[in-house]
């Protein structure tokens, strides 16, 4: 599958839909600067659902999930571009993922009418979460 992901990424990049250099979405969404303090709030709040599937250095460990990988040290494993890509639409990296697309709005199925066409997180929230997660180093 890595070959097919690269081919799809090259195609999207050639259309100007992604700024890729290697892996991920290189440029911040809408040119926004992320803030790690706000990003921590995005990641740990229950409505963003991060901690429902992921454990990490967050409050309330008894409420953290184990469906997704532990986020401790994620900033040592993934670049900001790779983190951004996973938050925008994790299915770009893994078509079989259960992680929701937090910013993509097109081509989704089984979306309630009230949420159609609306991202789960704003571009600013994505960039804030990237800034926070990129700082979680081992």
mmCIF file of N, CA and C in Angstrom:
data_model
loop_
_atom_site.group_PDB
_atom_site.id
_atom_site.type_symbol
_atom_site.label_atom_id
_atom_site.label_comp_id
_atom_site.label_asym_id
_atom_site.label_seq_id
_atom_site.Cartn_x
_atom_site.Cartn_y
_atom_site.Cartn_z
ATOM 1 N N UNK A 1 0.787 -1.209 0.000
ATOM 2 C CA UNK A 1 0.000 0.000 0.000
ATOM 3 C C UNK A 1 0.828 1.272 0.000
ATOM 4 N N UNK A 2 2.055 1.251 0.558
ATOM 5 C CA UNK A 2 2.809 2.493 0.515
ATOM 6 C C UNK A 2 2.966 3.026 -0.900
ATOM 7 N N UNK A 3 3.140 2.158 -1.892
ATOM 8 C CA UNK A 3 3.271 2.611 -3.267
ATOM 9 C C UNK A 3 2.015 3.315 -3.749
ATOM 10 N N UNK A 4 0.847 2.777 -3.420
ATOM 11 C CA UNK A 4 -0.395 3.398 -3.864
ATOM 12 C C UNK A 4 -0.617 4.730 -3.165
ATOM 13 N N UNK A 5 -0.226 4.848 -1.900
ATOM 14 C CA UNK A 5 -0.356 6.105 -1.175
ATOM 15 C C UNK A 5 0.534 7.154 -1.807
ATOM 16 N N UNK A 6 1.765 6.766 -2.154
ATOM 17 C CA UNK A 6 2.680 7.714 -2.795
ATOM 18 C C UNK A 6 2.133 8.168 -4.140
ATOM 19 N N UNK A 7 1.590 7.228 -4.916
ATOM 20 C CA UNK A 7 1.041 7.583 -6.230
ATOM 21 C C UNK A 7 -0.117 8.556 -6.083
ATOM 22 N N UNK A 8 -1.022 8.282 -5.154
ATOM 23 C CA UNK A 8 -2.167 9.158 -4.913
ATOM 24 C C UNK A 8 -1.682 10.525 -4.432
ATOM 25 N N UNK A 9 -0.695 10.531 -3.541
ATOM 26 C CA UNK A 9 -0.167 11.791 -3.025
ATOM 27 C C UNK A 9 0.482 12.598 -4.140
ATOM 28 N N UNK A 10 1.245 11.937 -5.012
ATOM 29 C CA UNK A 10 1.863 12.650 -6.129
ATOM 30 C C UNK A 10 0.802 13.248 -7.038
ATOM 31 N N UNK A 11 -0.261 12.505 -7.288
ATOM 32 C CA UNK A 11 -1.352 12.987 -8.135
ATOM 33 C C UNK A 11 -1.997 14.227 -7.505
ATOM 34 N N UNK A 12 -2.320 14.154 -6.212
ATOM 35 C CA UNK A 12 -2.928 15.298 -5.533
ATOM 36 C C UNK A 12 -1.982 16.491 -5.519
ATOM 37 N N UNK A 13 -0.695 16.213 -5.287
ATOM 38 C CA UNK A 13 0.285 17.300 -5.280
ATOM 39 C C UNK A 13 0.382 17.946 -6.656
ATOM 40 N N UNK A 14 0.325 17.137 -7.714
ATOM 41 C CA UNK A 14 0.415 17.695 -9.063
ATOM 42 C C UNK A 14 -0.789 18.564 -9.383
ATOM 43 N N UNK A 15 -1.898 18.304 -8.750
ATOM 44 C CA UNK A 15 -3.098 19.115 -8.948
ATOM 45 C C UNK A 15 -3.114 20.343 -8.036
ATOM 46 N N UNK A 16 -2.093 20.452 -7.183
ATOM 47 C CA UNK A 16 -2.034 21.583 -6.267
ATOM 48 C C UNK A 16 -2.913 21.426 -5.050
ATOM 49 N N UNK A 17 -3.408 20.215 -4.803
ATOM 50 C CA UNK A 17 -4.294 19.997 -3.667
ATOM 51 C C UNK A 17 -3.527 19.722 -2.376
ATOM 52 N N UNK A 18 -2.297 19.273 -2.490
ATOM 53 C CA UNK A 18 -1.456 19.032 -1.324
ATOM 54 C C UNK A 18 -0.058 19.537 -1.618
ATOM 55 N N UNK A 19 0.581 20.068 -0.598
ATOM 56 C CA UNK A 19 1.990 20.437 -0.736
ATOM 57 C C UNK A 19 2.797 19.354 -0.035
ATOM 58 N N UNK A 20 3.242 18.379 -0.793
ATOM 59 C CA UNK A 20 3.940 17.231 -0.217
ATOM 60 C C UNK A 20 5.417 17.264 -0.542
ATOM 61 N N UNK A 21 6.219 16.934 0.448
ATOM 62 C CA UNK A 21 7.637 16.672 0.221
ATOM 63 C C UNK A 21 7.936 15.439 1.046
ATOM 64 N N UNK A 22 7.764 14.290 0.469
ATOM 65 C CA UNK A 22 7.967 13.047 1.213
ATOM 66 C C UNK A 22 6.634 12.510 1.683
ATOM 67 N N UNK A 23 6.242 12.869 2.882
ATOM 68 C CA UNK A 23 4.988 12.352 3.440
ATOM 69 C C UNK A 23 4.277 13.463 4.204
ATOM 70 N N UNK A 24 2.984 13.467 4.107
ATOM 71 C CA UNK A 24 2.197 14.392 4.900
ATOM 72 C C UNK A 24 1.775 15.638 4.150
ATOM 73 N N UNK A 25 1.168 16.544 4.887
ATOM 74 C CA UNK A 25 0.735 17.840 4.373
ATOM 75 C C UNK A 25 1.713 18.855 4.940
ATOM 76 N N UNK A 26 2.607 19.322 4.090
ATOM 77 C CA UNK A 26 3.722 20.169 4.537
ATOM 78 C C UNK A 26 3.278 21.535 5.047
ATOM 79 N N UNK A 27 2.395 22.202 4.325
ATOM 80 C CA UNK A 27 2.036 23.578 4.670
ATOM 81 C C UNK A 27 0.906 23.610 5.693
ATOM 82 N N UNK A 28 1.016 24.498 6.681
ATOM 83 C CA UNK A 28 -0.084 24.660 7.636
ATOM 84 C C UNK A 28 -1.386 25.008 6.910
ATOM 85 N N UNK A 29 -2.486 24.522 7.405
ATOM 86 C CA UNK A 29 -3.792 24.808 6.812
ATOM 87 C C UNK A 29 -4.045 26.311 6.864
ATOM 88 N N UNK A 30 -4.487 26.852 5.772
ATOM 89 C CA UNK A 30 -4.809 28.282 5.656
ATOM 90 C C UNK A 30 -3.657 29.181 6.106
ATOM 91 N N UNK A 31 -2.420 28.659 6.109
ATOM 92 C CA UNK A 31 -1.259 29.448 6.516
ATOM 93 C C UNK A 31 -1.243 29.797 7.997
ATOM 94 N N UNK A 32 -2.000 29.081 8.798
ATOM 95 C CA UNK A 32 -2.147 29.398 10.221
ATOM 96 C C UNK A 32 -0.983 28.876 11.050
ATOM 97 N N UNK A 33 -0.680 29.576 12.121
ATOM 98 C CA UNK A 33 0.336 29.171 13.076
ATOM 99 C C UNK A 33 -0.356 28.453 14.232
ATOM 100 N N UNK A 34 0.140 27.272 14.595
ATOM 101 C CA UNK A 34 -0.437 26.534 15.707
ATOM 102 C C UNK A 34 0.131 26.968 17.043
ATOM 103 N N UNK A 35 -0.674 26.845 18.069
ATOM 104 C CA UNK A 35 -0.267 27.174 19.430
ATOM 105 C C UNK A 35 -0.368 25.914 20.283
ATOM 106 N N UNK A 36 0.754 25.439 20.860
ATOM 107 C CA UNK A 36 0.710 24.186 21.609
ATOM 108 C C UNK A 36 -0.168 24.218 22.860
ATOM 109 N N UNK A 37 -0.328 25.371 23.481
ATOM 110 C CA UNK A 37 -1.185 25.458 24.672
ATOM 111 C C UNK A 37 -2.646 25.247 24.263
ATOM 112 N N UNK A 38 -3.056 25.938 23.218
ATOM 113 C CA UNK A 38 -4.431 25.712 22.718
ATOM 114 C C UNK A 38 -4.569 24.287 22.195
ATOM 115 N N UNK A 39 -3.493 23.767 21.572
ATOM 116 C CA UNK A 39 -3.517 22.405 21.037
ATOM 117 C C UNK A 39 -3.746 21.356 22.105
ATOM 118 N N UNK A 40 -3.130 21.559 23.265
ATOM 119 C CA UNK A 40 -3.357 20.617 24.364
ATOM 120 C C UNK A 40 -4.835 20.602 24.746
ATOM 121 N N UNK A 41 -5.444 21.779 24.796
ATOM 122 C CA UNK A 41 -6.872 21.859 25.123
ATOM 123 C C UNK A 41 -7.713 21.141 24.073
ATOM 124 N N UNK A 42 -7.344 21.269 22.801
ATOM 125 C CA UNK A 42 -8.072 20.580 21.724
ATOM 126 C C UNK A 42 -7.963 19.066 21.912
ATOM 127 N N UNK A 43 -6.763 18.585 22.168
ATOM 128 C CA UNK A 43 -6.531 17.143 22.263
ATOM 129 C C UNK A 43 -7.232 16.531 23.473
ATOM 130 N N UNK A 44 -7.236 17.213 24.602
ATOM 131 C CA UNK A 44 -7.792 16.569 25.808
ATOM 132 C C UNK A 44 -9.283 16.803 26.014
ATOM 133 N N UNK A 45 -9.884 17.720 25.262
ATOM 134 C CA UNK A 45 -11.325 17.935 25.471
ATOM 135 C C UNK A 45 -12.107 16.743 24.899
ATOM 136 N N UNK A 46 -13.137 16.387 25.569
ATOM 137 C CA UNK A 46 -13.910 15.201 25.206
ATOM 138 C C UNK A 46 -14.581 15.325 23.843
ATOM 139 N N UNK A 47 -14.953 16.518 23.430
ATOM 140 C CA UNK A 47 -15.660 16.665 22.151
ATOM 141 C C UNK A 47 -14.763 16.436 20.944
ATOM 142 N N UNK A 48 -13.450 16.540 21.104
ATOM 143 C CA UNK A 48 -12.569 16.266 19.961
ATOM 144 C C UNK A 48 -12.335 14.771 19.799
ATOM 145 N N UNK A 49 -12.633 14.004 20.792
ATOM 146 C CA UNK A 49 -12.583 12.527 20.811
ATOM 147 C C UNK A 49 -11.183 11.923 20.779
ATOM 148 N N UNK A 50 -10.108 12.701 20.812
ATOM 149 C CA UNK A 50 -8.751 12.135 20.750
ATOM 150 C C UNK A 50 -8.521 11.090 21.838
ATOM 151 N N UNK A 51 -8.866 11.462 23.074
ATOM 152 C CA UNK A 51 -8.562 10.570 24.192
ATOM 153 C C UNK A 51 -9.543 9.402 24.317
ATOM 154 N N UNK A 52 -10.581 9.393 23.520
ATOM 155 C CA UNK A 52 -11.450 8.215 23.514
ATOM 156 C C UNK A 52 -10.729 7.016 22.894
ATOM 157 N N UNK A 53 -9.819 7.280 21.950
ATOM 158 C CA UNK A 53 -9.101 6.211 21.251
ATOM 159 C C UNK A 53 -7.623 6.143 21.602
ATOM 160 N N UNK A 54 -7.048 7.256 22.064
ATOM 161 C CA UNK A 54 -5.607 7.314 22.319
ATOM 162 C C UNK A 54 -5.311 7.571 23.792
ATOM 163 N N UNK A 55 -4.262 6.941 24.277
ATOM 164 C CA UNK A 55 -3.699 7.260 25.585
ATOM 165 C C UNK A 55 -2.546 8.221 25.362
ATOM 166 N N UNK A 56 -2.103 8.842 26.423
ATOM 167 C CA UNK A 56 -0.979 9.751 26.322
ATOM 168 C C UNK A 56 -0.744 10.445 27.637
ATOM 169 N N UNK A 57 0.071 11.477 27.622
ATOM 170 C CA UNK A 57 0.367 12.217 28.849
ATOM 171 C C UNK A 57 -0.742 13.230 29.156
ATOM 172 N N UNK A 58 -1.937 12.702 29.343
ATOM 173 C CA UNK A 58 -3.121 13.538 29.509
ATOM 174 C C UNK A 58 -3.749 13.260 30.871
ATOM 175 N N UNK A 59 -4.576 14.192 31.350
ATOM 176 C CA UNK A 59 -5.307 13.938 32.600
ATOM 177 C C UNK A 59 -6.305 12.787 32.426
ATOM 178 N N UNK A 60 -6.735 12.235 33.512
ATOM 179 C CA UNK A 60 -7.758 11.182 33.539
ATOM 180 C C UNK A 60 -7.366 9.939 32.738
ATOM 181 N N UNK A 61 -6.275 9.281 33.118
ATOM 182 C CA UNK A 61 -5.841 8.101 32.361
ATOM 183 C C UNK A 61 -6.908 7.005 32.300
ATOM 184 N N UNK A 62 -7.793 6.955 33.276
ATOM 185 C CA UNK A 62 -8.841 5.936 33.268
ATOM 186 C C UNK A 62 -9.870 6.170 32.158
ATOM 187 N N UNK A 63 -9.869 7.356 31.556
ATOM 188 C CA UNK A 63 -10.795 7.661 30.460
ATOM 189 C C UNK A 63 -10.140 7.572 29.086
ATOM 190 N N UNK A 64 -8.864 7.200 29.035
ATOM 191 C CA UNK A 64 -8.143 7.162 27.768
ATOM 192 C C UNK A 64 -8.321 5.821 27.074
ATOM 193 N N UNK A 65 -8.323 5.866 25.751
ATOM 194 C CA UNK A 65 -8.552 4.671 24.952
ATOM 195 C C UNK A 65 -7.284 3.941 24.574
ATOM 196 N N UNK A 66 -7.494 2.785 23.938
ATOM 197 C CA UNK A 66 -6.371 1.983 23.457
ATOM 198 C C UNK A 66 -6.626 1.459 22.045
ATOM 199 N N UNK A 67 -7.551 2.063 21.339
ATOM 200 C CA UNK A 67 -7.845 1.670 19.959
ATOM 201 C C UNK A 67 -6.736 2.152 19.038
ATOM 202 N N UNK A 68 -6.303 3.398 19.240
ATOM 203 C CA UNK A 68 -5.222 3.975 18.444
ATOM 204 C C UNK A 68 -3.917 3.918 19.193
ATOM 205 N N UNK A 69 -2.828 4.287 18.535
ATOM 206 C CA UNK A 69 -1.521 4.243 19.195
ATOM 207 C C UNK A 69 -1.424 5.251 20.342
ATOM 208 N N UNK A 70 -0.603 4.927 21.313
ATOM 209 C CA UNK A 70 -0.314 5.828 22.426
ATOM 210 C C UNK A 70 0.375 7.064 21.849
ATOM 211 N N UNK A 71 -0.027 8.233 22.309
ATOM 212 C CA UNK A 71 0.528 9.469 21.768
ATOM 213 C C UNK A 71 1.744 9.978 22.541
ATOM 214 N N UNK A 72 2.173 9.251 23.563
ATOM 215 C CA UNK A 72 3.420 9.633 24.241
ATOM 216 C C UNK A 72 4.555 9.568 23.222
ATOM 217 N N UNK A 73 5.303 10.638 23.093
ATOM 218 C CA UNK A 73 6.441 10.664 22.192
ATOM 219 C C UNK A 73 6.098 10.721 20.716
ATOM 220 N N UNK A 74 4.851 11.013 20.363
ATOM 221 C CA UNK A 74 4.453 11.030 18.951
ATOM 222 C C UNK A 74 5.245 12.057 18.143
ATOM 223 N N UNK A 75 5.678 13.128 18.784
ATOM 224 C CA UNK A 75 6.475 14.131 18.099
ATOM 225 C C UNK A 75 7.865 13.644 17.719
ATOM 226 N N UNK A 76 8.303 12.543 18.323
ATOM 227 C CA UNK A 76 9.572 11.914 17.948
ATOM 228 C C UNK A 76 9.388 10.917 16.805
ATOM 229 N N UNK A 77 8.168 10.455 16.621
ATOM 230 C CA UNK A 77 7.892 9.444 15.595
ATOM 231 C C UNK A 77 7.367 10.022 14.289
ATOM 232 N N UNK A 78 6.651 11.130 14.373
ATOM 233 C CA UNK A 78 6.019 11.716 13.187
ATOM 234 C C UNK A 78 6.409 13.183 13.056
ATOM 235 N N UNK A 79 6.539 13.635 11.828
ATOM 236 C CA UNK A 79 6.810 15.048 11.561
ATOM 237 C C UNK A 79 5.511 15.845 11.688
ATOM 238 N N UNK A 80 5.603 17.164 11.813
ATOM 239 C CA UNK A 80 4.374 17.968 11.801
ATOM 240 C C UNK A 80 3.535 17.717 10.540
ATOM 241 N N UNK A 81 4.172 17.524 9.388
ATOM 242 C CA UNK A 81 3.427 17.250 8.147
ATOM 243 C C UNK A 81 2.656 15.943 8.250
ATOM 244 N N UNK A 82 3.265 14.926 8.841
ATOM 245 C CA UNK A 82 2.588 13.639 8.999
ATOM 246 C C UNK A 82 1.470 13.725 10.027
ATOM 247 N N UNK A 83 1.693 14.460 11.100
ATOM 248 C CA UNK A 83 0.634 14.665 12.100
ATOM 249 C C UNK A 83 -0.549 15.394 11.470
ATOM 250 N N UNK A 84 -0.250 16.441 10.700
ATOM 251 C CA UNK A 84 -1.313 17.219 10.036
ATOM 252 C C UNK A 84 -2.126 16.313 9.114
ATOM 253 N N UNK A 85 -1.446 15.491 8.330
ATOM 254 C CA UNK A 85 -2.143 14.594 7.412
ATOM 255 C C UNK A 85 -3.071 13.641 8.166
ATOM 256 N N UNK A 86 -2.593 13.083 9.263
ATOM 257 C CA UNK A 86 -3.418 12.146 10.028
ATOM 258 C C UNK A 86 -4.630 12.828 10.647
ATOM 259 N N UNK A 87 -4.474 14.074 11.078
ATOM 260 C CA UNK A 87 -5.615 14.790 11.646
ATOM 261 C C UNK A 87 -6.612 15.217 10.573
ATOM 262 N N UNK A 88 -6.117 15.680 9.456
ATOM 263 C CA UNK A 88 -6.998 16.100 8.366
ATOM 264 C C UNK A 88 -7.794 14.918 7.857
ATOM 265 N N UNK A 89 -7.099 13.820 7.553
ATOM 266 C CA UNK A 89 -7.756 12.635 6.998
ATOM 267 C C UNK A 89 -6.812 11.440 7.113
ATOM 268 N N UNK A 90 -6.928 10.698 8.190
ATOM 269 C CA UNK A 90 -6.032 9.562 8.454
ATOM 270 C C UNK A 90 -6.134 8.482 7.378
ATOM 271 N N UNK A 91 -7.219 8.452 6.625
ATOM 272 C CA UNK A 91 -7.354 7.417 5.591
ATOM 273 C C UNK A 91 -6.394 7.648 4.424
ATOM 274 N N UNK A 92 -5.782 8.820 4.333
ATOM 275 C CA UNK A 92 -4.752 9.047 3.308
ATOM 276 C C UNK A 92 -3.562 8.126 3.567
ATOM 277 N N UNK A 93 -3.233 7.938 4.818
ATOM 278 C CA UNK A 93 -2.110 7.078 5.207
ATOM 279 C C UNK A 93 -2.548 5.624 5.304
ATOM 280 N N UNK A 94 -3.744 5.406 5.848
ATOM 281 C CA UNK A 94 -4.243 4.056 6.075
ATOM 282 C C UNK A 94 -5.730 3.996 5.712
ATOM 283 N N UNK A 95 -6.053 3.485 4.528
ATOM 284 C CA UNK A 95 -7.452 3.441 4.103
ATOM 285 C C UNK A 95 -8.370 2.631 5.030
ATOM 286 N N UNK A 96 -7.802 1.771 5.856
ATOM 287 C CA UNK A 96 -8.593 0.929 6.756
ATOM 288 C C UNK A 96 -8.755 1.525 8.156
ATOM 289 N N UNK A 97 -8.270 2.726 8.383
ATOM 290 C CA UNK A 97 -8.303 3.322 9.714
ATOM 291 C C UNK A 97 -9.729 3.544 10.210
ATOM 292 N N UNK A 98 -9.886 3.516 11.526
ATOM 293 C CA UNK A 98 -11.167 3.884 12.131
ATOM 294 C C UNK A 98 -11.134 5.326 12.640
ATOM 295 N N UNK A 99 -9.984 5.972 12.512
ATOM 296 C CA UNK A 99 -9.856 7.366 12.945
ATOM 297 C C UNK A 99 -10.657 8.252 12.000
ATOM 298 N N UNK A 100 -11.484 9.129 12.565
ATOM 299 C CA UNK A 100 -12.281 10.000 11.696
ATOM 300 C C UNK A 100 -11.425 11.049 10.992
ATOM 301 N N UNK A 101 -11.928 11.543 9.891
ATOM 302 C CA UNK A 101 -11.306 12.667 9.191
ATOM 303 C C UNK A 101 -11.751 13.931 9.930
ATOM 304 N N UNK A 102 -10.825 14.582 10.611
ATOM 305 C CA UNK A 102 -11.196 15.727 11.434
ATOM 306 C C UNK A 102 -11.363 17.019 10.639
ATOM 307 N N UNK A 103 -10.875 17.040 9.386
ATOM 308 C CA UNK A 103 -10.991 18.268 8.596
ATOM 309 C C UNK A 103 -11.608 18.040 7.227
ATOM 310 N N UNK A 104 -11.476 16.847 6.689
ATOM 311 C CA UNK A 104 -12.064 16.565 5.374
ATOM 312 C C UNK A 104 -13.584 16.546 5.495
ATOM 313 N N UNK A 105 -14.253 17.068 4.477
ATOM 314 C CA UNK A 105 -15.715 17.080 4.491
ATOM 315 C C UNK A 105 -16.319 16.404 3.269
ATOM 316 N N UNK A 106 -15.545 16.193 2.230
ATOM 317 C CA UNK A 106 -16.063 15.619 0.983
ATOM 318 C C UNK A 106 -15.848 14.112 0.940
ATOM 319 N N UNK A 107 -16.770 13.413 0.293
ATOM 320 C CA UNK A 107 -16.611 11.984 0.062
ATOM 321 C C UNK A 107 -16.832 11.111 1.288
ATOM 322 N N UNK A 108 -17.435 11.650 2.316
ATOM 323 C CA UNK A 108 -17.698 10.884 3.530
ATOM 324 C C UNK A 108 -19.090 10.262 3.462
ATOM 325 N N UNK A 109 -19.254 9.128 4.083
ATOM 326 C CA UNK A 109 -20.563 8.476 4.120
ATOM 327 C C UNK A 109 -21.052 8.414 5.562
ATOM 328 N N UNK A 110 -22.336 8.231 5.711
ATOM 329 C CA UNK A 110 -22.952 8.081 7.029
ATOM 330 C C UNK A 110 -22.673 9.275 7.936
ATOM 331 N N UNK A 111 -22.835 10.477 7.396
ATOM 332 C CA UNK A 111 -22.659 11.703 8.161
ATOM 333 C C UNK A 111 -24.043 12.287 8.398
ATOM 334 N N UNK A 112 -24.358 12.590 9.638
ATOM 335 C CA UNK A 112 -25.648 13.168 9.968
ATOM 336 C C UNK A 112 -25.866 14.492 9.258
ATOM 337 N N UNK A 113 -27.094 14.781 8.921
ATOM 338 C CA UNK A 113 -27.428 15.988 8.155
ATOM 339 C C UNK A 113 -26.893 17.257 8.819
ATOM 340 N N UNK A 114 -26.948 17.329 10.132
ATOM 341 C CA UNK A 114 -26.482 18.520 10.842
ATOM 342 C C UNK A 114 -24.979 18.740 10.700
ATOM 343 N N UNK A 115 -24.234 17.699 10.363
ATOM 344 C CA UNK A 115 -22.769 17.794 10.291
ATOM 345 C C UNK A 115 -22.233 17.747 8.864
ATOM 346 N N UNK A 116 -23.073 17.500 7.876
ATOM 347 C CA UNK A 116 -22.602 17.430 6.487
ATOM 348 C C UNK A 116 -21.952 18.732 6.060
ATOM 349 N N UNK A 117 -20.782 18.601 5.430
ATOM 350 C CA UNK A 117 -20.070 19.757 4.926
ATOM 351 C C UNK A 117 -19.320 20.547 5.974
ATOM 352 N N UNK A 118 -19.311 20.065 7.221
ATOM 353 C CA UNK A 118 -18.634 20.774 8.309
ATOM 354 C C UNK A 118 -17.520 19.897 8.859
ATOM 355 N N UNK A 119 -16.318 20.441 9.000
ATOM 356 C CA UNK A 119 -15.246 19.645 9.595
ATOM 357 C C UNK A 119 -15.463 19.474 11.097
ATOM 358 N N UNK A 120 -14.904 18.428 11.651
ATOM 359 C CA UNK A 120 -14.980 18.202 13.103
ATOM 360 C C UNK A 120 -14.164 19.264 13.828
ATOM 361 N N UNK A 121 -12.971 19.547 13.294
ATOM 362 C CA UNK A 121 -12.099 20.575 13.859
ATOM 363 C C UNK A 121 -11.850 21.653 12.811
ATOM 364 N N UNK A 122 -11.695 22.881 13.253
ATOM 365 C CA UNK A 122 -11.361 23.978 12.340
ATOM 366 C C UNK A 122 -9.895 23.880 11.928
ATOM 367 N N UNK A 123 -9.509 24.637 10.916
ATOM 368 C CA UNK A 123 -8.115 24.683 10.495
ATOM 369 C C UNK A 123 -7.223 25.129 11.655
ATOM 370 N N UNK A 124 -7.680 26.100 12.432
ATOM 371 C CA UNK A 124 -6.885 26.573 13.574
ATOM 372 C C UNK A 124 -6.735 25.478 14.620
ATOM 373 N N UNK A 125 -7.805 24.745 14.896
ATOM 374 C CA UNK A 125 -7.712 23.659 15.870
ATOM 375 C C UNK A 125 -6.766 22.559 15.395
ATOM 376 N N UNK A 126 -6.789 22.259 14.099
ATOM 377 C CA UNK A 126 -5.849 21.271 13.546
ATOM 378 C C UNK A 126 -4.420 21.745 13.775
ATOM 379 N N UNK A 127 -4.131 22.990 13.421
ATOM 380 C CA UNK A 127 -2.771 23.518 13.570
ATOM 381 C C UNK A 127 -2.349 23.581 15.031
ATOM 382 N N UNK A 128 -3.272 23.916 15.924
ATOM 383 C CA UNK A 128 -2.954 23.930 17.353
ATOM 384 C C UNK A 128 -2.639 22.515 17.838
ATOM 385 N N UNK A 129 -3.430 21.543 17.415
ATOM 386 C CA UNK A 129 -3.186 20.150 17.817
ATOM 387 C C UNK A 129 -1.851 19.653 17.262
ATOM 388 N N UNK A 130 -1.522 20.026 16.025
ATOM 389 C CA UNK A 130 -0.231 19.643 15.443
ATOM 390 C C UNK A 130 0.903 20.224 16.281
ATOM 391 N N UNK A 131 0.797 21.494 16.656
ATOM 392 C CA UNK A 131 1.848 22.143 17.454
ATOM 393 C C UNK A 131 2.030 21.426 18.793
ATOM 394 N N UNK A 132 0.941 21.040 19.411
ATOM 395 C CA UNK A 132 1.016 20.345 20.699
ATOM 396 C C UNK A 132 1.608 18.944 20.529
ATOM 397 N N UNK A 133 1.063 18.171 19.598
ATOM 398 C CA UNK A 133 1.517 16.788 19.418
ATOM 399 C C UNK A 133 2.968 16.721 18.953
ATOM 400 N N UNK A 134 3.394 17.677 18.126
ATOM 401 C CA UNK A 134 4.782 17.704 17.655
ATOM 402 C C UNK A 134 5.752 17.922 18.821
ATOM 403 N N UNK A 135 5.282 18.528 19.881
ATOM 404 C CA UNK A 135 6.109 18.763 21.058
ATOM 405 C C UNK A 135 6.180 17.592 22.025
ATOM 406 N N UNK A 136 5.390 16.551 21.783
ATOM 407 C CA UNK A 136 5.432 15.373 22.668
ATOM 408 C C UNK A 136 6.590 14.489 22.223
ATOM 409 N N UNK A 137 7.755 14.736 22.784
ATOM 410 C CA UNK A 137 8.983 14.022 22.395
ATOM 411 C C UNK A 137 9.360 13.028 23.484
ATOM 412 N N UNK A 138 10.055 11.975 23.051
ATOM 413 C CA UNK A 138 10.563 10.984 24.019
ATOM 414 C C UNK A 138 11.983 11.306 24.367
#
